[in-house]
Amino acid sequence: MELKAVVFSIPYGVVFVVLGLFVNLLQAICFLTIRPLSKSAYRKINGTVASLLWLVHICLLEWWAGLKVKLYTDLETYRLMGKEHALLMPNHMCDADVLIGFLLAQRLGCLRSALMVMKKSAKYLPIFGWTSWFLGFVFLNRSWEKDESNLKRSLQGLKDFPMPFWLTMYAEGTRMTPDKLSEAQKFAASRKLPIPKNVLIPRTKGFVTAVKNLRSFVPAVYDVTLAVPEGHSTPSLRTIMERKSTMVKIHIKRYSMKELPQSDEAIAQWCRDRFVAKVRLNP
């Protein structure tokens, strides 16, 4: 890591820890005092408090690293984004995807209600994991026998969410690496499936469950494709700290929940088809 990244990481780390612990303290106080009286008020206040911490990450992306983001979508989708509940289905391109998601949510006015489905181990990360837990992120063990009931319960708990939320679900289950892509290509070849080039094969059980449990009160699924233009490097937490500027293109296609099929297998195939289509947007 370059010297300037090491030097910058010290004050950034101090700010992150001090602000993060302050945010967690406020969240804990709200959890104990406000949530028993009004879950709706707690969610609104908690989201505002947590967004203070997420803004530090956004500042890191835009001001320090100079990340450029270009959004591609249709006008009607753009008008609705941030004003309706939505299930987001992005490809998991790199370890900075979560921060890029916060950046997009902030620009479209729903940072304080940006939720995610994450692996359970992330819940125990100091500050970030604690903040996410207070916000109501969904944490999974990656074992369907353990996760199914928890996922259904967590999704149904969003029915009374007091403001438009985004629930991001990385259907691939893990971020893409050359080794994981090679494994996915071998698996696809053995099953006579389309060979992925820059995305992994989605794990559809969680997505199917999400659609079935959210369909009654979430009006849309956003098919989100992250892509790095030719000649630019894929961002990562390390390159961000090293202040290496790059560009990310974000393509968003909105689908009404009413458009999605009804049966489990048909929903699963719909999800797989969307990931096949991502290849054309992610050269």
Short mmCIF file of N, CA, C and O in Angstrom, two decimals, residues 185-195 201:
data_model
loop_
_atom_site.label_atom_id
_atom_site.label_comp_id
_atom_site.label_asym_id
_atom_site.label_seq_id
_atom_site.Cartn_x
_atom_site.Cartn_y
_atom_site.Cartn_z
N GLN A 185 -18.06 -21.26 -14.29
CA GLN A 185 -18.05 -21.66 -15.71
C GLN A 185 -18.03 -23.17 -15.86
O GLN A 185 -18.71 -23.72 -16.73
N LYS A 186 -17.27 -23.85 -15.00
CA LYS A 186 -17.24 -25.31 -15.05
C LYS A 186 -18.59 -25.89 -14.67
O LYS A 186 -19.07 -26.85 -15.29
N PHE A 187 -19.22 -25.31 -13.65
CA PHE A 187 -20.54 -25.77 -13.22
C PHE A 187 -21.56 -25.57 -14.34
O PHE A 187 -22.37 -26.46 -14.63
N ALA A 188 -21.51 -24.38 -14.98
CA ALA A 188 -22.46 -24.10 -16.05
C ALA A 188 -22.27 -25.07 -17.22
O ALA A 188 -23.25 -25.55 -17.80
N ALA A 189 -21.03 -25.37 -17.54
CA ALA A 189 -20.76 -26.30 -18.64
C ALA A 189 -21.28 -27.70 -18.32
O ALA A 189 -21.83 -28.38 -19.19
N SER A 190 -21.13 -28.12 -17.06
CA SER A 190 -21.59 -29.46 -16.67
C SER A 190 -23.11 -29.57 -16.68
O SER A 190 -23.65 -30.66 -16.86
N ARG A 191 -23.80 -28.44 -16.47
CA ARG A 191 -25.27 -28.44 -16.47
C ARG A 191 -25.88 -27.93 -17.77
O ARG A 191 -27.09 -27.74 -17.84
N LYS A 192 -25.00 -27.67 -18.76
CA LYS A 192 -25.44 -27.15 -20.06
C LYS A 192 -26.20 -25.85 -19.92
O LYS A 192 -27.22 -25.60 -20.58
N LEU A 193 -25.68 -24.98 -19.05
CA LEU A 193 -26.23 -23.65 -18.85
C LEU A 193 -25.39 -22.64 -19.62
O LEU A 193 -24.26 -22.93 -20.01
N PRO A 194 -25.90 -21.43 -19.85
CA PRO A 194 -25.08 -20.40 -20.48
C PRO A 194 -23.82 -20.14 -19.66
O PRO A 194 -23.88 -20.05 -18.43
N ILE A 195 -22.68 -20.03 -20.33
CA ILE A 195 -21.40 -19.86 -19.63
C ILE A 195 -21.24 -18.40 -19.22
O ILE A 195 -21.21 -17.51 -20.07
N ILE A 201 -23.16 -17.53 -11.17
CA ILE A 201 -24.50 -18.10 -11.28
C ILE A 201 -25.26 -17.82 -9.99
O ILE A 201 -24.78 -18.13 -8.89
#
